[in-house]
CSV table of C-alpha atoms and ligand atoms in Angstrom, one decimal:
chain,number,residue,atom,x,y,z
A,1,UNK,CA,-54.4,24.2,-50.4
A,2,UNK,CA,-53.5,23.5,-54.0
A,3,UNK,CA,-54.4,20.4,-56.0
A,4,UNK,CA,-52.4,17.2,-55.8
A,5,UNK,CA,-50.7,17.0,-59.0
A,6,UNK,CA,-48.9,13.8,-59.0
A,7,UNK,CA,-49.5,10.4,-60.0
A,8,UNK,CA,-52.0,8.8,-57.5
A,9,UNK,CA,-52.4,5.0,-56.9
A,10,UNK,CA,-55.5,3.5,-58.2
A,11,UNK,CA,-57.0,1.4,-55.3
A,12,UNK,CA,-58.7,-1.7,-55.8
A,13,UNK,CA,-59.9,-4.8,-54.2
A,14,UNK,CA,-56.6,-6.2,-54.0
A,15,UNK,CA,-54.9,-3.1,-52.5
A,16,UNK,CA,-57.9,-1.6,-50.5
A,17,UNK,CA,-56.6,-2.9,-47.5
A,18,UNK,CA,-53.1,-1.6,-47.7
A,19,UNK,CA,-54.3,2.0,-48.1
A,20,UNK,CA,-57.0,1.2,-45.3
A,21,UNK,CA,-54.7,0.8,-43.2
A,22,UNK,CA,-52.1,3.4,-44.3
A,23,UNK,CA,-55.1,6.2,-43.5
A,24,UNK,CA,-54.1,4.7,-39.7
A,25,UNK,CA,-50.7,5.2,-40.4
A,26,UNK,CA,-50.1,1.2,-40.3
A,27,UNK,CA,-47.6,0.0,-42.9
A,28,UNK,CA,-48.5,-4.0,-44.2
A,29,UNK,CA,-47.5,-6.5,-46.4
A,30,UNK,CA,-49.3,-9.4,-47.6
A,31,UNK,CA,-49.0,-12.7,-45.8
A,32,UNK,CA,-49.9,-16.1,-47.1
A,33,UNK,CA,-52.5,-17.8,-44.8
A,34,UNK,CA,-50.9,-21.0,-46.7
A,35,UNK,CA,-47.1,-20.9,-46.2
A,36,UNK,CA,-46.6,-17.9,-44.0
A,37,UNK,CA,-44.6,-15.7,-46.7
A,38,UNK,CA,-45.0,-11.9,-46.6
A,39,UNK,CA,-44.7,-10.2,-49.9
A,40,UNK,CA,-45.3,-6.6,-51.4
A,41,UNK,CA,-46.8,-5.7,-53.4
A,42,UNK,CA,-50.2,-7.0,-53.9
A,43,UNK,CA,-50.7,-10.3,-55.3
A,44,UNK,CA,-53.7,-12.3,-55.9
A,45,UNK,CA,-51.8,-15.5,-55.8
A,46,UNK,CA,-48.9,-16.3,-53.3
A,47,UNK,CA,-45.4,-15.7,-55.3
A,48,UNK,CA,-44.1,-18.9,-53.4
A,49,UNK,CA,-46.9,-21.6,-53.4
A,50,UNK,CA,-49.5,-20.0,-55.9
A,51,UNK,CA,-52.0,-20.4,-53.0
A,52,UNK,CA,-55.0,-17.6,-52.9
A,53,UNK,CA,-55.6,-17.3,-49.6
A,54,UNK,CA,-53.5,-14.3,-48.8
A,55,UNK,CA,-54.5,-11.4,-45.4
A,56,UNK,CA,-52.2,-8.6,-44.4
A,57,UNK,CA,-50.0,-8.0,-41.7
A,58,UNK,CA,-49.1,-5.0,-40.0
A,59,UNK,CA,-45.6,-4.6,-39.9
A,60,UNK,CA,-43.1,-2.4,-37.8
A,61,UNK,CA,-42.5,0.1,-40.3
A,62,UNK,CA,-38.6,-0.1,-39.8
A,63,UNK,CA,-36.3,-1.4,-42.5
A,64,UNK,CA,-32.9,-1.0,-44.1
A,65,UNK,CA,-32.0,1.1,-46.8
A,66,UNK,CA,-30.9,-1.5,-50.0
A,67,UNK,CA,-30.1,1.4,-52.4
A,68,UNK,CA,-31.4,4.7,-53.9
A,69,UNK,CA,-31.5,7.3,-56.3
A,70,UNK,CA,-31.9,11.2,-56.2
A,71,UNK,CA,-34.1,12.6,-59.3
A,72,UNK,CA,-32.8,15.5,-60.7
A,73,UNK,CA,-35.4,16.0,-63.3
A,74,UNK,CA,-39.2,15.8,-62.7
A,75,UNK,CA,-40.8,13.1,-65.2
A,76,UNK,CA,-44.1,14.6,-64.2
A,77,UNK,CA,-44.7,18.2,-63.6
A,78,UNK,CA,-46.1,17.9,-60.2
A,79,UNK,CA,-42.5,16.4,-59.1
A,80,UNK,CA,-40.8,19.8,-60.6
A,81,UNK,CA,-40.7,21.6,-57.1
A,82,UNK,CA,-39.4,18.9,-54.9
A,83,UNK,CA,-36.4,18.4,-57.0
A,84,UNK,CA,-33.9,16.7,-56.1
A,85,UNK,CA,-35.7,14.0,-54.2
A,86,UNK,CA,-35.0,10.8,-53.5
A,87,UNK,CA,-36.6,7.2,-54.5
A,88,UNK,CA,-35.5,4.2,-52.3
A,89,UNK,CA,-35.4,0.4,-52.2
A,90,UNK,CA,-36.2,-0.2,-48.5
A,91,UNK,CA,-35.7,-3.8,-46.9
A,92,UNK,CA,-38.3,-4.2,-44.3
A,93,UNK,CA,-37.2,-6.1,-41.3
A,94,UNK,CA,-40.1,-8.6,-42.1
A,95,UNK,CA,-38.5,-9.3,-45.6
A,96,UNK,CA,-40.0,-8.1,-48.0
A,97,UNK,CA,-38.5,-4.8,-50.3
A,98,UNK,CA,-40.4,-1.9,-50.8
A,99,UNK,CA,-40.0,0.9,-53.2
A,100,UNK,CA,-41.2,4.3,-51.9
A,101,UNK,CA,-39.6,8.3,-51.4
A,102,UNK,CA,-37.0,8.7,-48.9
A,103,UNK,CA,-37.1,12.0,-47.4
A,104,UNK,CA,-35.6,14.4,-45.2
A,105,UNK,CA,-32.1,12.6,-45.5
A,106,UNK,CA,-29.8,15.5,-46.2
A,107,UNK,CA,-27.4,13.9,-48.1
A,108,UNK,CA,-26.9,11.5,-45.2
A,109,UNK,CA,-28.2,8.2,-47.2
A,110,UNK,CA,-25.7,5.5,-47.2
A,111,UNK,CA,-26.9,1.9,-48.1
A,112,UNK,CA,-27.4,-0.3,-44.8
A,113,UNK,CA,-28.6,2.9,-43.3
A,114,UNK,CA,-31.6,2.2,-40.8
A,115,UNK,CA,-35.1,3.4,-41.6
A,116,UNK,CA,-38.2,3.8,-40.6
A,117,UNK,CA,-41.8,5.1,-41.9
A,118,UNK,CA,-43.5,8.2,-41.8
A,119,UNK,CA,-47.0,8.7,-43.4
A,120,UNK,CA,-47.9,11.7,-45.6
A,121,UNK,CA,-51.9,12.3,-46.2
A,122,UNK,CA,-52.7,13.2,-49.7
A,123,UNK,CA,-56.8,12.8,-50.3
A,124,UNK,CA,-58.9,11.5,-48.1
A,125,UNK,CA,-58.2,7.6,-49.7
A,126,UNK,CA,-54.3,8.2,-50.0
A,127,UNK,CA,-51.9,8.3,-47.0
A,128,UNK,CA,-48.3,7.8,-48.8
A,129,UNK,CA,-45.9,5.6,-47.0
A,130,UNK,CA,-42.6,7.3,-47.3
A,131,UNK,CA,-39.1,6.3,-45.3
A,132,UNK,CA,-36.9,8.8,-43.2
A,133,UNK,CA,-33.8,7.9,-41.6
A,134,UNK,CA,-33.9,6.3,-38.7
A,135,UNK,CA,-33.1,8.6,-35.3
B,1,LIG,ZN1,-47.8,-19.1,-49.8
């Protein structure tokens, strides 16, 4: 197995849960114990009512594709050998957006398209969330 050699996120107290629960292949949002709004990402405060009292919530994992882009060109080497690929807006059926890779589409992406997650280990803290059409 080679090295990873992309850009890995940098967990902290604020995300450690998220990628906790990714590793179980679980995707979750942030919910405001105050006002019930779920949001992504991470956020020590509450975007709607400032409130700090925020847990996470699993979520179904299905969502609606919003819009996307293929790359062409690799910004980072490590991207070179997966061009073209494809980086989405997802709309996840509990609200909130989420930005992440959509793969295996085959030129089939069409915005409103149905979605749904699939979880790609990377290290043994990583599990990437990434979104495939939906079958
Ligand atoms: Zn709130």
């Amino acid at each position: 197995m080679t090295a990873y050699d992309k850009p890995l996120p940098k967990i902290d107290t604020l995300t450690r849960p998220f990628w906790e629960l990714a590793k179980d292949e679980k995707l979750a949002v942030q919910l405001c114990n105050d006002c019930g709004d779920r949001h992504f990402p991470a956020s020590p405060v509450c975007p709607k009512c400032l409130s700090k009292d925020q847990g996470w919530e699993v979520v179904s994992g299905r969502g609606t594709l919003f819009s996307w882009v293929t790359f062409h060109r690799a910004y980072w080497n490590g991207f070179a050998k997966d061009l073209p690929y494809d980086v989405c807006l997802i709309e996840l059926d509990e609200g909130p957006f989420f930005v992440s890779n959509l793969v295996d589409a085959g030129g089939e992406a069409a915005v409103g398209a149905r979605v749904e997650v699939v979880f790609e280990p990377i290290t043994d803290e990583i599990t990437l969330p990434k979104f495939k059409l939906a079958t």
